[in-house]
PDB file of C-alpha atoms in Angstrom:
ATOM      1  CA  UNK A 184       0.000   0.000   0.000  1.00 52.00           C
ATOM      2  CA  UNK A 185       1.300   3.306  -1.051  1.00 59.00           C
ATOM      3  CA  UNK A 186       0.918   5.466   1.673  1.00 88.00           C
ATOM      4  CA  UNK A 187       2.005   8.844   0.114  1.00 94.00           C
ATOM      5  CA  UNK A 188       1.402   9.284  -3.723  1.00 96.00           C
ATOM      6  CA  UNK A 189       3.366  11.786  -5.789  1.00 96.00           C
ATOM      7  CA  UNK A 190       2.688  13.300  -8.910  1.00 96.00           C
ATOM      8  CA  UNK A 191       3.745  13.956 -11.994  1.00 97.00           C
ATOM      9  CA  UNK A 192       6.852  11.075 -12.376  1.00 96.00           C
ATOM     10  CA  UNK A 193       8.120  13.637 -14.260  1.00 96.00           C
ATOM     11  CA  UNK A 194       8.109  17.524 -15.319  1.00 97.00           C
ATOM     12  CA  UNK A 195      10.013  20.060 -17.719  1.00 98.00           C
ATOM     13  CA  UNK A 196       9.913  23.350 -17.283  1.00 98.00           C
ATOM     14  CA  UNK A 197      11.001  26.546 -18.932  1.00 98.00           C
ATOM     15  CA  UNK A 198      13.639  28.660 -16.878  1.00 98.00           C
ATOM     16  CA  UNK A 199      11.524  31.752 -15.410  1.00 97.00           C
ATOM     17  CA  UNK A 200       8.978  29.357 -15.005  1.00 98.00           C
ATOM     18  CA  UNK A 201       6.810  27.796 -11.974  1.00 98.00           C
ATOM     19  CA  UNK A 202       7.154  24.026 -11.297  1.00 98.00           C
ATOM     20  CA  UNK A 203       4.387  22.408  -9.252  1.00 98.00           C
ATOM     21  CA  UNK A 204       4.955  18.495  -7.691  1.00 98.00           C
ATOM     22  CA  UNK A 205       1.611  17.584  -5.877  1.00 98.00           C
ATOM     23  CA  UNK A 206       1.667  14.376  -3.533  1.00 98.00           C
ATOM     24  CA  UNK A 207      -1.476  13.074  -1.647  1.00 97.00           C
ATOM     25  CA  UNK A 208      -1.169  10.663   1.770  1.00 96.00           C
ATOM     26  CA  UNK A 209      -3.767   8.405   3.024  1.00 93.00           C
ATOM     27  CA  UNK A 210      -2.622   7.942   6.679  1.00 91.00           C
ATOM     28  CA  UNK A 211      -4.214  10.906   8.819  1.00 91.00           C
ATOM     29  CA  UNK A 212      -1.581  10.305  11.555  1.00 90.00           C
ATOM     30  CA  UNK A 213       0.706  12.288   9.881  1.00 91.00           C
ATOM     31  CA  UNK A 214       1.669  15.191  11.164  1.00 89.00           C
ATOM     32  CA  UNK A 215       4.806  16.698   8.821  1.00 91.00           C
ATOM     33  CA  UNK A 216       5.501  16.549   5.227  1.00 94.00           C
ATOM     34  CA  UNK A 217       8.937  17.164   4.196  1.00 94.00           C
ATOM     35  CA  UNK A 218      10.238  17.580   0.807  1.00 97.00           C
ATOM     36  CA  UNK A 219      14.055  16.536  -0.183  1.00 96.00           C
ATOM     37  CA  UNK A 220      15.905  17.393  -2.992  1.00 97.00           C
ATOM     38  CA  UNK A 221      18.526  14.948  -4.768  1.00 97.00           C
ATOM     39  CA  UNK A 222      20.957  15.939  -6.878  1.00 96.00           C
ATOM     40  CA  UNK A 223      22.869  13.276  -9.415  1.00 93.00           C
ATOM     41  CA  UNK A 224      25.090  10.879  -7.615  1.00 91.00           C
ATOM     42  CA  UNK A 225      24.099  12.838  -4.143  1.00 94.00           C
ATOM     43  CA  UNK A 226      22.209  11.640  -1.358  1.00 95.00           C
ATOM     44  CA  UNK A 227      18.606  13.466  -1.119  1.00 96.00           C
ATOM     45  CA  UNK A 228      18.835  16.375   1.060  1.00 95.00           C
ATOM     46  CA  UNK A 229      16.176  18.997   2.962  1.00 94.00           C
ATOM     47  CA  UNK A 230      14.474  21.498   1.090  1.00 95.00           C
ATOM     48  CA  UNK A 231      11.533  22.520   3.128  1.00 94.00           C
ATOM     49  CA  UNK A 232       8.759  20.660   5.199  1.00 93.00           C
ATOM     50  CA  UNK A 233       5.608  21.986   6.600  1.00 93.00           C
ATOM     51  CA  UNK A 234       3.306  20.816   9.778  1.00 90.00           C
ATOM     52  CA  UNK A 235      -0.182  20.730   9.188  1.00 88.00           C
ATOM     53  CA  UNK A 236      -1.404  23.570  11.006  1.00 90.00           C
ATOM     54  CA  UNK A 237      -0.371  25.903   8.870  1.00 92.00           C
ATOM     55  CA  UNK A 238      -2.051  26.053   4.917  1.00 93.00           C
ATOM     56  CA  UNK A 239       1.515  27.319   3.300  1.00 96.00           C
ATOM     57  CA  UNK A 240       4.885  27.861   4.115  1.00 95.00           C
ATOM     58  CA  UNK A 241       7.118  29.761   1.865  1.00 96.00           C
ATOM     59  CA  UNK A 242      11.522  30.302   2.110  1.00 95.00           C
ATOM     60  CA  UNK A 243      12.785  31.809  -1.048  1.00 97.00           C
ATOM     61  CA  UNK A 244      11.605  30.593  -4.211  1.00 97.00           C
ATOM     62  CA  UNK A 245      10.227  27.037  -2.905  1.00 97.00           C
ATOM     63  CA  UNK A 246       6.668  27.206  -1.009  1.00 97.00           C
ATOM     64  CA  UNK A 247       4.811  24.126  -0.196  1.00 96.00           C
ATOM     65  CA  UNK A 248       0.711  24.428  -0.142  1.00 96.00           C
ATOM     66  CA  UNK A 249      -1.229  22.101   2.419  1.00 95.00           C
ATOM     67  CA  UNK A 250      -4.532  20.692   2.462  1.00 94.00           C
ATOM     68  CA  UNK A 251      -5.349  19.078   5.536  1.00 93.00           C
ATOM     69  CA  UNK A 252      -9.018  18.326   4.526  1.00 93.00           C
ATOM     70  CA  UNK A 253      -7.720  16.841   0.970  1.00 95.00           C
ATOM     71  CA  UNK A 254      -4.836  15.128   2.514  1.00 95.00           C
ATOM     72  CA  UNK A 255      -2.737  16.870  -0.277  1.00 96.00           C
ATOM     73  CA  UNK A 256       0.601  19.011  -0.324  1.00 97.00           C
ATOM     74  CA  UNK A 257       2.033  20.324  -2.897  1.00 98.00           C
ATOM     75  CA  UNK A 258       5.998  22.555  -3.860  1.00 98.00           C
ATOM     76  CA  UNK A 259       5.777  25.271  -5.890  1.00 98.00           C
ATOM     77  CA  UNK A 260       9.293  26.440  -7.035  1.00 98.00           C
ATOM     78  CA  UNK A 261       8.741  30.145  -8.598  1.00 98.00           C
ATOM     79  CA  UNK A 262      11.603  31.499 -11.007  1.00 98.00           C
ATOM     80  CA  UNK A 263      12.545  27.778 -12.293  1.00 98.00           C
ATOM     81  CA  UNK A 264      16.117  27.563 -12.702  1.00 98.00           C
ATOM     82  CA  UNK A 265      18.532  25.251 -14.625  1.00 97.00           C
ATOM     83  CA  UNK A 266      19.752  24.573 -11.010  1.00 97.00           C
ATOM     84  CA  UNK A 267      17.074  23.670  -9.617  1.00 98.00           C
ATOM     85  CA  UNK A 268      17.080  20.632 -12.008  1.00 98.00           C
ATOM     86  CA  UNK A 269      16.499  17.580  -9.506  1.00 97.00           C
ATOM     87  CA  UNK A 270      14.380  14.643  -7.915  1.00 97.00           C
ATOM     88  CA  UNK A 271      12.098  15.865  -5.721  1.00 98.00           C
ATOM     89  CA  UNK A 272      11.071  13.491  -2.959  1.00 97.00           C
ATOM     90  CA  UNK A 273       7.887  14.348  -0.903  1.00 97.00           C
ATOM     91  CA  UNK A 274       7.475  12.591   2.351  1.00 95.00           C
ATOM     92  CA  UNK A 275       5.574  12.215   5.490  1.00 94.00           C
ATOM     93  CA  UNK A 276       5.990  11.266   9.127  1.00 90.00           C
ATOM     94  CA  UNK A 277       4.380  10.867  12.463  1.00 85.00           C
ATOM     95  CA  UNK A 278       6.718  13.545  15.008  1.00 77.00           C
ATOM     96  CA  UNK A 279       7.221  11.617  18.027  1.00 69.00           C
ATOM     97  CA  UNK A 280       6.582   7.955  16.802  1.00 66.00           C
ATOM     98  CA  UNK A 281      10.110   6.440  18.256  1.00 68.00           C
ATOM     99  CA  UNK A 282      11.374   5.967  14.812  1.00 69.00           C
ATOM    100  CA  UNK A 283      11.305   9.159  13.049  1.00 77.00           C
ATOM    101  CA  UNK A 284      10.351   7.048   9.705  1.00 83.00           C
ATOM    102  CA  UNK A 285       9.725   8.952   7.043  1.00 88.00           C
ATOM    103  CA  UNK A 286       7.820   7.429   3.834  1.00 91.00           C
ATOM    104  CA  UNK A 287       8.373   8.717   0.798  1.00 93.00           C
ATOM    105  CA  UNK A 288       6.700   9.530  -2.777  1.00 94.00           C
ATOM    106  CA  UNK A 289       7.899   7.515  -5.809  1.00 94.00           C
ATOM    107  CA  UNK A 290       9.670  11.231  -6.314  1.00 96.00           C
ATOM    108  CA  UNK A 291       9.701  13.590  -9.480  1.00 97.00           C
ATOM    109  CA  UNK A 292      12.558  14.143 -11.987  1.00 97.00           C
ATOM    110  CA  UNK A 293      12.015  17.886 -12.808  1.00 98.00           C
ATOM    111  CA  UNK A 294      14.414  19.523 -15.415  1.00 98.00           C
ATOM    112  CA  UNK A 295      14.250  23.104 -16.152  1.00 98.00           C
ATOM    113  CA  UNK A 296      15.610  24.189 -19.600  1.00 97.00           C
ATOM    114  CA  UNK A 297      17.105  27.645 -20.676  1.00 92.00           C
TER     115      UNK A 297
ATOM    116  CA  UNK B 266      32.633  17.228   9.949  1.00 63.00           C
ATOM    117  CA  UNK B 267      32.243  14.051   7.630  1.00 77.00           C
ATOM    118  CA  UNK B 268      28.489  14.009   8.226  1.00 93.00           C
ATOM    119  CA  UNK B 269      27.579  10.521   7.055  1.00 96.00           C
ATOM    120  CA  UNK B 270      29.972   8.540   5.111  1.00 96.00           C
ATOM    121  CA  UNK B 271      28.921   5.317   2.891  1.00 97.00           C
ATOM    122  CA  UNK B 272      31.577   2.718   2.186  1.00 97.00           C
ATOM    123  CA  UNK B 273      31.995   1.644  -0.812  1.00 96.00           C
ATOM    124  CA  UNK B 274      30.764   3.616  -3.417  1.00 96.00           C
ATOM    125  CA  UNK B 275      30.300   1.143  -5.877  1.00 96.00           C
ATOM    126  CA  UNK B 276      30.377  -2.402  -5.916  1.00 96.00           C
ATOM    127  CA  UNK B 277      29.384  -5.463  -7.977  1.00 97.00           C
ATOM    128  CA  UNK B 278      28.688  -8.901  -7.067  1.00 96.00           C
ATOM    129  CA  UNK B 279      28.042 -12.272  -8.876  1.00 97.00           C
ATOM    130  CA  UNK B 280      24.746 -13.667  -7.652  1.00 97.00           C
ATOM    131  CA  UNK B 281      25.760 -15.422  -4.354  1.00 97.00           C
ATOM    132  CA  UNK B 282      28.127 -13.788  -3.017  1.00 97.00           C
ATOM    133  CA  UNK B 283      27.982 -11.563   0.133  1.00 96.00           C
ATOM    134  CA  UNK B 284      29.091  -8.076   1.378  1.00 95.00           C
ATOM    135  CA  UNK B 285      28.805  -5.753   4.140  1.00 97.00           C
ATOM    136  CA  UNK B 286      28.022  -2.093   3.602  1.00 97.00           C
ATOM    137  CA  UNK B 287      29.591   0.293   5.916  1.00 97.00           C
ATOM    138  CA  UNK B 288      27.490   3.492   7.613  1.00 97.00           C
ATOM    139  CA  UNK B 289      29.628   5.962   9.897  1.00 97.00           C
ATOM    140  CA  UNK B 290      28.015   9.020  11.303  1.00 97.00           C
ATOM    141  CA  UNK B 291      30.186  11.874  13.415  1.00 95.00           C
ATOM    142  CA  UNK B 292      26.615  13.760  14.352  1.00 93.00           C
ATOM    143  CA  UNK B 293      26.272  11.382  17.669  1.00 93.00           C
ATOM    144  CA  UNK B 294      23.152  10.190  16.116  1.00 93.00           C
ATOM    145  CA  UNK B 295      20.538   8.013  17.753  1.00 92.00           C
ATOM    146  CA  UNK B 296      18.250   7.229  14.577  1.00 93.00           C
ATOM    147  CA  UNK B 297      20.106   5.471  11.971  1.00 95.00           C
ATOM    148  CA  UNK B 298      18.721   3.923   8.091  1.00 96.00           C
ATOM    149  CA  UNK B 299      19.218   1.626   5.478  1.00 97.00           C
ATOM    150  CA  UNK B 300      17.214   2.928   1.915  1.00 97.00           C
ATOM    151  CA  UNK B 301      17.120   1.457  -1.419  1.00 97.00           C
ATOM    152  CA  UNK B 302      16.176   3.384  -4.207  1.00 96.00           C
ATOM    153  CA  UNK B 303      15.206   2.199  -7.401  1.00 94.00           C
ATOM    154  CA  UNK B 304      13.890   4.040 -10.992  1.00 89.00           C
ATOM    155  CA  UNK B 305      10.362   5.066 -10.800  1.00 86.00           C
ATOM    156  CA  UNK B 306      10.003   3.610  -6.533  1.00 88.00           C
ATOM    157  CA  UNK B 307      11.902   6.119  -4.722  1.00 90.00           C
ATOM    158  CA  UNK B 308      13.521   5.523  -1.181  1.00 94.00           C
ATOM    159  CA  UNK B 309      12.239   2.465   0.860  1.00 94.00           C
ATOM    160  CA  UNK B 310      13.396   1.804   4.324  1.00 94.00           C
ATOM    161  CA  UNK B 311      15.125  -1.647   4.444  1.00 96.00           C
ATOM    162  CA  UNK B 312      16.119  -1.437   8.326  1.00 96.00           C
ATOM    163  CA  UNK B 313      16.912   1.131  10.812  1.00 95.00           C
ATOM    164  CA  UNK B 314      17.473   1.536  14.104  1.00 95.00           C
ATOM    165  CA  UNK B 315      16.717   3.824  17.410  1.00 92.00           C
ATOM    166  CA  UNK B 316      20.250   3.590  19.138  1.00 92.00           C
ATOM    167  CA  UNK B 317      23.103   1.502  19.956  1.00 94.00           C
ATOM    168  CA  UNK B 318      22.506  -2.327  19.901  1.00 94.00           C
ATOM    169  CA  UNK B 319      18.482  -1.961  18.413  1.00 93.00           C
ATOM    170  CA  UNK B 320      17.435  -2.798  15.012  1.00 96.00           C
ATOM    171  CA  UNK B 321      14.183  -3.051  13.218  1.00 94.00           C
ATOM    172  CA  UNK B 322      12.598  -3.724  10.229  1.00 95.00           C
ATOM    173  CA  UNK B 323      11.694  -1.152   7.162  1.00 92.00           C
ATOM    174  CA  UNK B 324       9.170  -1.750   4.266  1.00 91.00           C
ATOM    175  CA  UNK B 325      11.680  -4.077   1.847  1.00 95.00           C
ATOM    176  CA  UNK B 326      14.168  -6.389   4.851  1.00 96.00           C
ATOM    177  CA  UNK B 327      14.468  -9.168   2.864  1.00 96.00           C
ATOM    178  CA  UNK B 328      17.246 -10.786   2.145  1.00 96.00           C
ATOM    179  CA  UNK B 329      19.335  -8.161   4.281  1.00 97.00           C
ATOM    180  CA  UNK B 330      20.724  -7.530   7.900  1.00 97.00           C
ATOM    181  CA  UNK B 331      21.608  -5.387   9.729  1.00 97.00           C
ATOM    182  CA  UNK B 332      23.881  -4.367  13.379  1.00 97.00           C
ATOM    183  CA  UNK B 333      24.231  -1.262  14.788  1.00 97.00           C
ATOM    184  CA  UNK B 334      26.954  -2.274  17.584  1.00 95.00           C
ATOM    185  CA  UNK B 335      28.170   1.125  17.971  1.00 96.00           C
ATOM    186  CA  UNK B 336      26.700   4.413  18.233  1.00 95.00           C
ATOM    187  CA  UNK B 337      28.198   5.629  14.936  1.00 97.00           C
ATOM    188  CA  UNK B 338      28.333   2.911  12.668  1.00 97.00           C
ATOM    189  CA  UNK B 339      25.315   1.143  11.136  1.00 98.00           C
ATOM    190  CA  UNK B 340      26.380  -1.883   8.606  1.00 98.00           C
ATOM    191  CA  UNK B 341      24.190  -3.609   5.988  1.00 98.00           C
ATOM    192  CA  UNK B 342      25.112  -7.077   5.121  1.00 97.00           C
ATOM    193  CA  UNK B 343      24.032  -8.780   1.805  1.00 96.00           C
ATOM    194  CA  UNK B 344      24.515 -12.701   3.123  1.00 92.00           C
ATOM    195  CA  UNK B 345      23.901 -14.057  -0.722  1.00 96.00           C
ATOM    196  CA  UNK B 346      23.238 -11.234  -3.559  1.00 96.00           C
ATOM    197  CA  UNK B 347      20.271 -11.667  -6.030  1.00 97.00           C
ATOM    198  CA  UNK B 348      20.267  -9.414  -9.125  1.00 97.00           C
ATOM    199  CA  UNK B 349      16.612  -8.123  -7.431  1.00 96.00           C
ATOM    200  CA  UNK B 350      19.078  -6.087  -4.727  1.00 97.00           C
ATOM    201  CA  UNK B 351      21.130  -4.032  -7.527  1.00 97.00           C
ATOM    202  CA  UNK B 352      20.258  -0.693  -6.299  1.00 97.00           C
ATOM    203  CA  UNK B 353      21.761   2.536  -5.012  1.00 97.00           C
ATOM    204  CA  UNK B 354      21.672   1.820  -1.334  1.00 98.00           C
ATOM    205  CA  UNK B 355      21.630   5.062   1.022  1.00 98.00           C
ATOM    206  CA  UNK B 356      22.276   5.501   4.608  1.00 97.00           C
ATOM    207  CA  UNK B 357      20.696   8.442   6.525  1.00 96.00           C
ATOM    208  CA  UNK B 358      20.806   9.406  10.457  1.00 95.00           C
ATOM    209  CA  UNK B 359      18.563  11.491  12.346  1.00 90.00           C
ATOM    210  CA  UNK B 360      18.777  13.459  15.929  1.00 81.00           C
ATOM    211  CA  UNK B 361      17.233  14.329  18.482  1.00 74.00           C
ATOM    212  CA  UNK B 362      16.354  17.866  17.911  1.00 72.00           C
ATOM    213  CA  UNK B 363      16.900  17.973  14.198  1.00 73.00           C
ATOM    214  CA  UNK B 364      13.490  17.831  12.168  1.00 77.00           C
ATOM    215  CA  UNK B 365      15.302  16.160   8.873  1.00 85.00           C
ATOM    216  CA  UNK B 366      17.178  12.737   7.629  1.00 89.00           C
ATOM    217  CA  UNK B 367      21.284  13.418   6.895  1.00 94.00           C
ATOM    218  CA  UNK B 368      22.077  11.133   3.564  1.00 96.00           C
ATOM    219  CA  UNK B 369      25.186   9.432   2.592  1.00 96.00           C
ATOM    220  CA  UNK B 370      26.058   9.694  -1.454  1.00 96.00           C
ATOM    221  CA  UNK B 371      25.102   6.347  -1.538  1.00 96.00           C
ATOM    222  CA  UNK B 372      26.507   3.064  -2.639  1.00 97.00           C
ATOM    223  CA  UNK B 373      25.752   2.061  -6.230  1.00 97.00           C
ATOM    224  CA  UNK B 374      25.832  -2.149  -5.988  1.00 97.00           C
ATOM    225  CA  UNK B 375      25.139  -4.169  -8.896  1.00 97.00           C
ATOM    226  CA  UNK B 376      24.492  -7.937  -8.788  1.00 97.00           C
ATOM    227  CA  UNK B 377      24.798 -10.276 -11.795  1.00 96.00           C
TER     228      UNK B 377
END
């Protein structure tokens, strides 16, 4: 069972553009949403997470969008850059389970042209 | 500060034979895990564990194991490869206090 599903596999944009990555979760125990950024032969790293009382959180050009009621979050990355070109991971947790386990989407391969 | 450091970086097997990947974190860590990630299914949890001595099962364990018999070091043993474990294996640690996962570069492992 899929817990978190992640959407679209993947996405090209046009520098200047917006990119949007949308996931959706099913467990309602989950109480943060992180999203991690890999680079090519790098390990995935932290790009922003969000807890679910709050609708939006925004640092820089990267915002993520959450709907509690939808069980849905989304990252919006404004002003697409070649550098931003990436896998984008979304992910959720429980805070305070033990285990800190995070599951993750299937993750989006976004490349942003000149 | 090394952060967390995967040993080795690549490796390739012939179905059958066994190896031992090597985790080392310098953060003092309690929360340390095994991933796999393949095209198109992202990062799955093979095993982790909550401190010193403890392990546990993730989402895809078999045909792996694990020890974490100190703090720092978290290894992930391959007792006889199948061509279903080439992968790019990732370690990642966590802390008390931090709110995110600190990746190795991985470990690129093919079996044939």
């Amino acid at each position: 069972q899929q817990q978190v599903k992640q959407s679209p596999q993947s996405l090209i944009v046009q520098k200047g553009g917006i990119s949007i990555i949308n996931c959706a979760y099913e467990n309602t125990a989950f109480d943060y949403f992180p999203w991690y950024q890999q680079f090519p032969g790098k390990g995935p790293a932290l790009l922003i997470a969000i807890r679910p009382d709050v609708s939006e959180k925004k640092e820089g050009r990267f915002t993520i969008s959450f709907n509690k009621s939808a069980k849905q979050f989304s990252l919006h990355i404004m002003d697409s850059q070649p550098g931003d070109s990436a896998t984008y991971f979304c992910a959720a947790s429980i805070v305070g389970a033990g285990s800190y386990q995070l599951t993750f989407g299937k993750g989006t391969k976004l490349s942003v042209i000149p | 500060n090394a952060g967390v450091t995967q040993t080795p970086k690549f490796r390739v097997l012939k179905t059958g034979q066994s190896m031992t990947l090597l985790c080392a974190q310098d953060m003092n860590h309690e929360y340390m895990y095994w991933y796999r990630q393949d095209p198109g299914m992202g990062l799955r949890l093979i095993h982790y564990s909550v401190g010193e001595g403890t392990t546990a099962k993730g989402e895809v364990p078999d045909g792996y194991n694990v020890s974490r018999l100190k703090k720092q070091n978290f290894l992930l043993g391959l007792e006889s490869a199948a061509p279903s474990q080439t992968s790019v294996y990732f370690c990642a640690s966590f802390g008390s206090g931090d709110e995110k996962l600190f990746f190795g570069s991985g470990t690129q492992l093919s079996v044939l």
